[in-house]
PDB file of C-alpha atoms in Angstrom:
ATOM      1  CA  UNK A   1     118.566 174.171  68.970  1.00 88.00           C
ATOM      2  CA  UNK A   2     118.560 177.024  67.260  1.00 88.00           C
ATOM      3  CA  UNK A   3     122.348 177.752  67.747  1.00 90.00           C
ATOM      4  CA  UNK A   4     121.964 181.056  65.015  1.00 87.00           C
ATOM      5  CA  UNK A   5     119.448 183.755  62.761  1.00 86.00           C
ATOM      6  CA  UNK A   6     116.936 185.794  64.091  1.00 95.00           C
ATOM      7  CA  UNK A   7     113.506 185.498  64.782  1.00 94.00           C
ATOM      8  CA  UNK A   8     112.955 181.893  63.946  1.00 95.00           C
ATOM      9  CA  UNK A   9     111.400 179.040  66.229  1.00 96.00           C
ATOM     10  CA  UNK A  10     111.625 175.278  67.457  1.00 96.00           C
ATOM     11  CA  UNK A  11     107.836 174.466  68.122  1.00 95.00           C
ATOM     12  CA  UNK A  12     107.263 172.415  71.447  1.00 89.00           C
ATOM     13  CA  UNK A  13     106.829 168.466  71.194  1.00 91.00           C
ATOM     14  CA  UNK A  14     109.974 168.898  68.260  1.00 91.00           C
ATOM     15  CA  UNK A  15     112.223 166.948  70.302  1.00 93.00           C
ATOM     16  CA  UNK A  16     115.708 166.485  68.628  1.00 94.00           C
ATOM     17  CA  UNK A  17     115.483 169.183  65.980  1.00 96.00           C
ATOM     18  CA  UNK A  18     117.731 171.621  64.942  1.00 95.00           C
ATOM     19  CA  UNK A  19     117.960 174.836  62.912  1.00 97.00           C
ATOM     20  CA  UNK A  20     121.257 176.818  61.792  1.00 96.00           C
ATOM     21  CA  UNK A  21     120.719 180.073  61.231  1.00 95.00           C
ATOM     22  CA  UNK A  22     118.837 182.175  58.416  1.00 97.00           C
ATOM     23  CA  UNK A  23     115.680 184.435  59.004  1.00 97.00           C
ATOM     24  CA  UNK A  24     112.605 183.368  59.929  1.00 97.00           C
ATOM     25  CA  UNK A  25     111.640 179.730  59.895  1.00 97.00           C
ATOM     26  CA  UNK A  26     110.419 177.614  61.808  1.00 98.00           C
ATOM     27  CA  UNK A  27     109.629 174.024  62.740  1.00 97.00           C
ATOM     28  CA  UNK A  28     106.158 173.288  63.485  1.00 97.00           C
ATOM     29  CA  UNK A  29     105.562 171.640  66.895  1.00 94.00           C
ATOM     30  CA  UNK A  30     106.059 167.546  67.058  1.00 94.00           C
ATOM     31  CA  UNK A  31     108.520 167.288  63.953  1.00 95.00           C
ATOM     32  CA  UNK A  32     110.726 165.353  65.788  1.00 95.00           C
ATOM     33  CA  UNK A  33     114.786 165.555  64.752  1.00 96.00           C
ATOM     34  CA  UNK A  34     113.658 167.883  61.459  1.00 97.00           C
ATOM     35  CA  UNK A  35     116.193 170.257  60.564  1.00 98.00           C
ATOM     36  CA  UNK A  36     115.775 173.493  58.569  1.00 98.00           C
ATOM     37  CA  UNK A  37     119.977 174.884  57.567  1.00 97.00           C
ATOM     38  CA  UNK A  38     119.229 177.829  56.930  1.00 97.00           C
ATOM     39  CA  UNK A  39     117.421 180.030  54.728  1.00 98.00           C
ATOM     40  CA  UNK A  40     114.994 182.428  54.911  1.00 98.00           C
ATOM     41  CA  UNK A  41     111.055 181.672  55.427  1.00 98.00           C
ATOM     42  CA  UNK A  42     111.603 178.436  55.423  1.00 98.00           C
ATOM     43  CA  UNK A  43     108.749 176.248  57.714  1.00 98.00           C
ATOM     44  CA  UNK A  44     108.509 172.429  57.861  1.00 98.00           C
ATOM     45  CA  UNK A  45     104.965 172.114  59.190  1.00 97.00           C
ATOM     46  CA  UNK A  46     103.716 169.860  62.959  1.00 96.00           C
ATOM     47  CA  UNK A  47     103.878 165.884  62.945  1.00 94.00           C
ATOM     48  CA  UNK A  48     106.746 166.164  59.701  1.00 95.00           C
ATOM     49  CA  UNK A  49     109.617 163.702  61.325  1.00 96.00           C
ATOM     50  CA  UNK A  50     113.342 163.263  60.158  1.00 97.00           C
ATOM     51  CA  UNK A  51     112.377 165.845  57.676  1.00 98.00           C
ATOM     52  CA  UNK A  52     115.084 168.514  56.147  1.00 98.00           C
ATOM     53  CA  UNK A  53     114.578 171.682  54.333  1.00 98.00           C
ATOM     54  CA  UNK A  54     118.984 172.287  54.302  1.00 98.00           C
ATOM     55  CA  UNK A  55     118.939 175.454  52.841  1.00 98.00           C
ATOM     56  CA  UNK A  56     116.355 178.238  50.448  1.00 98.00           C
ATOM     57  CA  UNK A  57     113.970 180.665  50.436  1.00 98.00           C
ATOM     58  CA  UNK A  58     110.001 180.220  51.044  1.00 98.00           C
ATOM     59  CA  UNK A  59     109.868 176.752  50.836  1.00 98.00           C
ATOM     60  CA  UNK A  60     107.856 174.344  52.840  1.00 98.00           C
ATOM     61  CA  UNK A  61     106.747 170.943  54.039  1.00 98.00           C
ATOM     62  CA  UNK A  62     103.677 170.971  55.175  1.00 98.00           C
ATOM     63  CA  UNK A  63     102.388 168.364  57.994  1.00 96.00           C
ATOM     64  CA  UNK A  64     103.390 164.401  58.448  1.00 96.00           C
ATOM     65  CA  UNK A  65     105.116 164.261  56.420  1.00 96.00           C
ATOM     66  CA  UNK A  66     107.619 162.230  57.418  1.00 97.00           C
ATOM     67  CA  UNK A  67     111.841 161.666  56.556  1.00 97.00           C
ATOM     68  CA  UNK A  68     111.189 163.894  53.763  1.00 98.00           C
ATOM     69  CA  UNK A  69     113.967 166.668  52.532  1.00 98.00           C
ATOM     70  CA  UNK A  70     113.917 169.478  50.230  1.00 98.00           C
ATOM     71  CA  UNK A  71     116.796 170.446  49.115  1.00 98.00           C
ATOM     72  CA  UNK A  72     117.256 174.962  48.023  1.00 97.00           C
ATOM     73  CA  UNK A  73     115.953 176.921  45.679  1.00 98.00           C
ATOM     74  CA  UNK A  74     112.903 178.835  46.395  1.00 98.00           C
ATOM     75  CA  UNK A  75     108.997 178.361  46.922  1.00 98.00           C
ATOM     76  CA  UNK A  76     109.307 174.732  46.822  1.00 98.00           C
ATOM     77  CA  UNK A  77     106.766 173.181  48.108  1.00 98.00           C
ATOM     78  CA  UNK A  78     105.506 168.527  49.415  1.00 98.00           C
ATOM     79  CA  UNK A  79     102.438 168.888  50.931  1.00 98.00           C
ATOM     80  CA  UNK A  80     100.800 166.605  53.201  1.00 97.00           C
ATOM     81  CA  UNK A  81     101.802 162.624  53.701  1.00 96.00           C
ATOM     82  CA  UNK A  82     104.287 162.864  51.167  1.00 97.00           C
ATOM     83  CA  UNK A  83     107.001 160.363  52.608  1.00 97.00           C
ATOM     84  CA  UNK A  84     110.573 159.741  52.300  1.00 98.00           C
ATOM     85  CA  UNK A  85     110.171 162.470  49.200  1.00 98.00           C
ATOM     86  CA  UNK A  86     112.548 165.296  47.779  1.00 98.00           C
ATOM     87  CA  UNK A  87     113.230 168.419  45.987  1.00 98.00           C
ATOM     88  CA  UNK A  88     116.772 168.660  45.528  1.00 98.00           C
ATOM     89  CA  UNK A  89     116.947 171.950  44.150  1.00 98.00           C
ATOM     90  CA  UNK A  90     114.837 174.831  42.107  1.00 98.00           C
ATOM     91  CA  UNK A  91     112.054 178.114  41.946  1.00 98.00           C
ATOM     92  CA  UNK A  92     107.969 176.688  42.537  1.00 98.00           C
ATOM     93  CA  UNK A  93     108.436 172.491  42.272  1.00 98.00           C
ATOM     94  CA  UNK A  94     104.932 170.928  43.706  1.00 98.00           C
ATOM     95  CA  UNK A  95     104.712 167.440  45.172  1.00 98.00           C
ATOM     96  CA  UNK A  96     101.619 167.153  46.642  1.00 98.00           C
ATOM     97  CA  UNK A  97     100.217 165.512  49.438  1.00 97.00           C
ATOM     98  CA  UNK A  98     100.175 160.651  49.225  1.00 97.00           C
ATOM     99  CA  UNK A  99     103.435 161.304  46.548  1.00 97.00           C
ATOM    100  CA  UNK A 100     105.649 158.876  49.071  1.00 97.00           C
ATOM    101  CA  UNK A 101     108.958 158.272  47.314  1.00 98.00           C
ATOM    102  CA  UNK A 102     109.119 160.886  45.234  1.00 98.00           C
ATOM    103  CA  UNK A 103     111.255 163.709  43.968  1.00 98.00           C
ATOM    104  CA  UNK A 104     111.803 166.158  42.014  1.00 98.00           C
ATOM    105  CA  UNK A 105     115.467 166.979  40.648  1.00 98.00           C
ATOM    106  CA  UNK A 106     115.728 170.787  40.175  1.00 98.00           C
ATOM    107  CA  UNK A 107     113.721 173.350  37.433  1.00 98.00           C
ATOM    108  CA  UNK A 108     110.607 175.195  37.498  1.00 98.00           C
ATOM    109  CA  UNK A 109     107.412 174.634  38.401  1.00 98.00           C
ATOM    110  CA  UNK A 110     107.458 171.289  38.091  1.00 98.00           C
ATOM    111  CA  UNK A 111     104.320 169.096  39.935  1.00 98.00           C
ATOM    112  CA  UNK A 112     104.057 165.703  40.676  1.00 98.00           C
ATOM    113  CA  UNK A 113     100.514 165.733  41.683  1.00 98.00           C
ATOM    114  CA  UNK A 114      98.926 163.468  44.494  1.00 97.00           C
ATOM    115  CA  UNK A 115      99.063 159.170  44.682  1.00 96.00           C
ATOM    116  CA  UNK A 116     102.161 159.702  42.840  1.00 97.00           C
ATOM    117  CA  UNK A 117     103.962 157.217  44.979  1.00 97.00           C
ATOM    118  CA  UNK A 118     108.007 156.732  42.975  1.00 98.00           C
ATOM    119  CA  UNK A 119     107.780 159.136  40.275  1.00 98.00           C
ATOM    120  CA  UNK A 120     110.638 161.832  39.768  1.00 98.00           C
ATOM    121  CA  UNK A 121     110.505 164.628  37.508  1.00 98.00           C
ATOM    122  CA  UNK A 122     114.707 165.764  36.220  1.00 98.00           C
ATOM    123  CA  UNK A 123     114.495 168.865  35.610  1.00 98.00           C
ATOM    124  CA  UNK A 124     112.963 171.530  32.732  1.00 98.00           C
ATOM    125  CA  UNK A 125     109.634 173.478  33.816  1.00 98.00           C
ATOM    126  CA  UNK A 126     106.752 173.751  33.704  1.00 98.00           C
ATOM    127  CA  UNK A 127     106.595 169.251  33.607  1.00 98.00           C
ATOM    128  CA  UNK A 128     103.014 167.532  35.842  1.00 98.00           C
ATOM    129  CA  UNK A 129     103.394 164.319  36.927  1.00 98.00           C
ATOM    130  CA  UNK A 130      99.004 164.338  37.096  1.00 98.00           C
ATOM    131  CA  UNK A 131      97.029 161.410  40.456  1.00 97.00           C
ATOM    132  CA  UNK A 132      97.828 157.846  40.907  1.00 96.00           C
ATOM    133  CA  UNK A 133     100.954 157.664  38.167  1.00 96.00           C
ATOM    134  CA  UNK A 134     103.025 155.740  40.496  1.00 97.00           C
ATOM    135  CA  UNK A 135     106.769 154.854  39.011  1.00 97.00           C
ATOM    136  CA  UNK A 136     106.637 157.470  35.532  1.00 98.00           C
ATOM    137  CA  UNK A 137     109.469 160.182  35.089  1.00 98.00           C
ATOM    138  CA  UNK A 138     109.500 163.348  33.406  1.00 98.00           C
ATOM    139  CA  UNK A 139     113.426 163.310  32.805  1.00 98.00           C
ATOM    140  CA  UNK A 140     112.955 167.214  30.930  1.00 98.00           C
ATOM    141  CA  UNK A 141     112.410 169.468  29.299  1.00 98.00           C
ATOM    142  CA  UNK A 142     109.567 171.587  28.832  1.00 98.00           C
ATOM    143  CA  UNK A 143     105.334 171.275  29.630  1.00 98.00           C
ATOM    144  CA  UNK A 144     105.966 167.589  29.006  1.00 98.00           C
ATOM    145  CA  UNK A 145     103.085 165.522  31.283  1.00 98.00           C
ATOM    146  CA  UNK A 146     101.627 162.510  32.263  1.00 98.00           C
ATOM    147  CA  UNK A 147      98.630 162.129  33.156  1.00 98.00           C
ATOM    148  CA  UNK A 148      96.605 159.642  35.760  1.00 97.00           C
ATOM    149  CA  UNK A 149      96.198 156.386  35.956  1.00 96.00           C
ATOM    150  CA  UNK A 150      99.970 155.967  33.557  1.00 96.00           C
ATOM    151  CA  UNK A 151     102.107 154.147  35.946  1.00 97.00           C
ATOM    152  CA  UNK A 152     105.382 152.961  34.746  1.00 98.00           C
ATOM    153  CA  UNK A 153     105.430 155.884  31.874  1.00 98.00           C
ATOM    154  CA  UNK A 154     108.317 158.016  30.880  1.00 98.00           C
ATOM    155  CA  UNK A 155     108.951 161.167  28.672  1.00 98.00           C
ATOM    156  CA  UNK A 156     112.855 161.366  28.151  1.00 98.00           C
ATOM    157  CA  UNK A 157     112.811 165.659  27.306  1.00 98.00           C
ATOM    158  CA  UNK A 158     111.334 168.469  24.230  1.00 98.00           C
ATOM    159  CA  UNK A 159     108.332 170.305  24.750  1.00 98.00           C
ATOM    160  CA  UNK A 160     105.057 169.536  25.320  1.00 98.00           C
ATOM    161  CA  UNK A 161     104.451 165.668  24.715  1.00 98.00           C
ATOM    162  CA  UNK A 162     101.627 164.385  26.437  1.00 98.00           C
ATOM    163  CA  UNK A 163     100.749 160.735  27.743  1.00 98.00           C
ATOM    164  CA  UNK A 164      97.055 160.400  28.427  1.00 98.00           C
ATOM    165  CA  UNK A 165      94.890 158.453  31.263  1.00 97.00           C
ATOM    166  CA  UNK A 166      95.720 155.125  31.266  1.00 97.00           C
ATOM    167  CA  UNK A 167      98.827 154.658  29.295  1.00 97.00           C
ATOM    168  CA  UNK A 168     100.677 152.462  31.319  1.00 97.00           C
ATOM    169  CA  UNK A 169     104.731 151.567  30.092  1.00 98.00           C
ATOM    170  CA  UNK A 170     104.300 154.465  27.514  1.00 98.00           C
ATOM    171  CA  UNK A 171     106.899 156.339  26.139  1.00 98.00           C
ATOM    172  CA  UNK A 172     107.625 159.528  24.305  1.00 98.00           C
ATOM    173  CA  UNK A 173     111.587 159.870  24.476  1.00 98.00           C
ATOM    174  CA  UNK A 174     111.731 163.335  23.340  1.00 98.00           C
ATOM    175  CA  UNK A 175     110.961 166.114  19.992  1.00 98.00           C
ATOM    176  CA  UNK A 176     108.171 168.479  20.010  1.00 98.00           C
ATOM    177  CA  UNK A 177     104.130 167.990  20.828  1.00 98.00           C
ATOM    178  CA  UNK A 178     104.095 164.090  20.431  1.00 98.00           C
ATOM    179  CA  UNK A 179     100.907 162.517  21.817  1.00 98.00           C
ATOM    180  CA  UNK A 180      99.865 158.459  23.589  1.00 98.00           C
ATOM    181  CA  UNK A 181      96.228 159.435  24.374  1.00 98.00           C
ATOM    182  CA  UNK A 182      94.278 157.235  26.708  1.00 98.00           C
ATOM    183  CA  UNK A 183      94.717 153.152  27.046  1.00 97.00           C
ATOM    184  CA  UNK A 184      97.291 153.497  25.068  1.00 97.00           C
ATOM    185  CA  UNK A 185      99.728 150.148  26.542  1.00 98.00           C
ATOM    186  CA  UNK A 186     103.038 149.557  25.500  1.00 98.00           C
ATOM    187  CA  UNK A 187     103.335 152.475  23.124  1.00 98.00           C
ATOM    188  CA  UNK A 188     106.108 154.212  21.738  1.00 98.00           C
ATOM    189  CA  UNK A 189     107.207 158.227  19.985  1.00 98.00           C
ATOM    190  CA  UNK A 190     110.395 157.740  19.461  1.00 98.00           C
ATOM    191  CA  UNK A 191     110.961 161.728  18.816  1.00 98.00           C
ATOM    192  CA  UNK A 192     110.083 164.023  16.108  1.00 98.00           C
ATOM    193  CA  UNK A 193     107.153 166.373  15.392  1.00 98.00           C
ATOM    194  CA  UNK A 194     103.172 165.875  16.291  1.00 98.00           C
ATOM    195  CA  UNK A 195     102.989 162.147  16.039  1.00 98.00           C
ATOM    196  CA  UNK A 196      99.383 160.756  17.461  1.00 98.00           C
ATOM    197  CA  UNK A 197      99.004 157.290  19.124  1.00 98.00           C
ATOM    198  CA  UNK A 198      95.073 157.323  19.241  1.00 98.00           C
ATOM    199  CA  UNK A 199      93.639 155.197  21.880  1.00 98.00           C
ATOM    200  CA  UNK A 200      93.494 151.723  22.795  1.00 97.00           C
ATOM    201  CA  UNK A 201      96.146 151.669  19.903  1.00 97.00           C
ATOM    202  CA  UNK A 202      98.890 148.620  22.407  1.00 98.00           C
ATOM    203  CA  UNK A 203     101.722 147.660  21.948  1.00 98.00           C
ATOM    204  CA  UNK A 204     101.523 150.714  19.336  1.00 98.00           C
ATOM    205  CA  UNK A 205     105.323 152.904  17.924  1.00 98.00           C
ATOM    206  CA  UNK A 206     106.238 155.446  15.548  1.00 98.00           C
ATOM    207  CA  UNK A 207     109.935 156.045  15.431  1.00 98.00           C
ATOM    208  CA  UNK A 208     110.034 160.259  14.453  1.00 98.00           C
ATOM    209  CA  UNK A 209     109.257 161.942  11.595  1.00 98.00           C
ATOM    210  CA  UNK A 210     106.323 164.554  11.334  1.00 98.00           C
ATOM    211  CA  UNK A 211     103.118 164.525  12.040  1.00 98.00           C
ATOM    212  CA  UNK A 212     101.969 160.784  11.521  1.00 98.00           C
ATOM    213  CA  UNK A 213      98.873 159.218  12.581  1.00 98.00           C
ATOM    214  CA  UNK A 214      98.629 155.697  13.747  1.00 98.00           C
ATOM    215  CA  UNK A 215      94.086 156.387  15.307  1.00 98.00           C
ATOM    216  CA  UNK A 216      92.085 154.488  17.198  1.00 97.00           C
ATOM    217  CA  UNK A 217      92.183 150.368  18.628  1.00 97.00           C
ATOM    218  CA  UNK A 218      94.610 150.612  16.280  1.00 97.00           C
ATOM    219  CA  UNK A 219      97.720 148.126  18.002  1.00 97.00           C
ATOM    220  CA  UNK A 220     100.832 146.528  17.679  1.00 98.00           C
ATOM    221  CA  UNK A 221     101.200 149.479  14.448  1.00 98.00           C
ATOM    222  CA  UNK A 222     104.105 150.812  13.685  1.00 98.00           C
ATOM    223  CA  UNK A 223     104.779 154.311  12.032  1.00 98.00           C
ATOM    224  CA  UNK A 224     109.083 153.874  11.507  1.00 98.00           C
ATOM    225  CA  UNK A 225     109.340 157.889  10.515  1.00 97.00           C
ATOM    226  CA  UNK A 226     108.721 159.877   7.421  1.00 98.00           C
ATOM    227  CA  UNK A 227     105.667 162.279   7.385  1.00 98.00           C
ATOM    228  CA  UNK A 228     101.808 162.957   7.409  1.00 98.00           C
ATOM    229  CA  UNK A 229     101.574 158.439   7.235  1.00 98.00           C
ATOM    230  CA  UNK A 230      98.047 157.529   8.778  1.00 98.00           C
ATOM    231  CA  UNK A 231      97.563 154.080   9.967  1.00 98.00           C
ATOM    232  CA  UNK A 232      93.801 154.810  10.385  1.00 97.00           C
ATOM    233  CA  UNK A 233      91.799 152.687  13.169  1.00 96.00           C
ATOM    234  CA  UNK A 234      90.812 149.344  14.034  1.00 96.00           C
ATOM    235  CA  UNK A 235      94.080 148.708  11.410  1.00 95.00           C
ATOM    236  CA  UNK A 236      95.957 145.559  13.605  1.00 95.00           C
ATOM    237  CA  UNK A 237      99.746 144.952  13.111  1.00 97.00           C
ATOM    238  CA  UNK A 238      99.840 147.597  10.513  1.00 97.00           C
ATOM    239  CA  UNK A 239     102.846 148.931   9.626  1.00 98.00           C
ATOM    240  CA  UNK A 240     103.967 151.574   7.058  1.00 98.00           C
ATOM    241  CA  UNK A 241     108.197 152.338   6.769  1.00 97.00           C
ATOM    242  CA  UNK A 242     109.065 154.959   6.384  1.00 96.00           C
ATOM    243  CA  UNK A 243     108.074 158.418   3.817  1.00 97.00           C
ATOM    244  CA  UNK A 244     105.337 160.381   3.423  1.00 98.00           C
ATOM    245  CA  UNK A 245     101.356 160.831   2.722  1.00 98.00           C
ATOM    246  CA  UNK A 246     100.925 157.090   2.679  1.00 98.00           C
ATOM    247  CA  UNK A 247      97.708 155.597   3.274  1.00 97.00           C
ATOM    248  CA  UNK A 248      96.447 152.614   5.284  1.00 98.00           C
ATOM    249  CA  UNK A 249      92.749 152.554   6.012  1.00 96.00           C
ATOM    250  CA  UNK A 250      90.046 152.210   8.507  1.00 94.00           C
ATOM    251  CA  UNK A 251      89.795 148.094   9.767  1.00 93.00           C
ATOM    252  CA  UNK A 252      93.103 146.424   7.061  1.00 91.00           C
ATOM    253  CA  UNK A 253      94.628 144.073  10.083  1.00 93.00           C
ATOM    254  CA  UNK A 254      97.753 142.779   9.001  1.00 94.00           C
ATOM    255  CA  UNK A 255      98.874 146.078   6.017  1.00 94.00           C
ATOM    256  CA  UNK A 256     102.054 147.178   5.637  1.00 96.00           C
ATOM    257  CA  UNK A 257     103.818 150.137   3.046  1.00 96.00           C
ATOM    258  CA  UNK A 258     107.618 149.340   2.933  1.00 89.00           C
TER     259      UNK A 258
END
């Protein structure tokens, strides 16, 4: 049924669906028990049963996305076959295909890409979770990214923090331009600026500071803070507590600078 509004439509075979008002809103065919509360130019496409757009402007739920919700805002999109997913509000946020049970709470131009189930972006702008990255979270900030197949990873906020491919259960709490590179599972950067954990350095940590680096294949290594500290590659289970310009050479296992 259409209660009020102008130029709105519910297509055939969309049983028990509802448009409350607004202008140029549309529920396409075979979208049963779906709702558009109002707003302007909102659309639910075919075979999206039980889905809702509560208001806003130019929001879209595409085909076969059952039980999905857009709360409001403008130009927010849930693509095909993303079931039980939600965009609460904001502008130009997107959940791509087959990202079931995923949520973007708000913000601007945040994206969850395809096949990333149960992932979450809390807000901010230009934050992205890439393909096949299930159960990962970006809480907020700007231009933070979790790349492909980095399952259960987390960025708390900050700016331009990146977790690269297949770095599972890794986290960057915040800061600016921090990086965890490929295949560095269970690794952590607490904050600071331009701190890097390079490829295949599993279970390694940089607590904070500036321009500290743990290089490739240095698993179980630790830099507590400070600046310009370096643990070079293949230095297993090594530690720099803090300070500046400290250096552990490559291939030096079980070494420490306190």
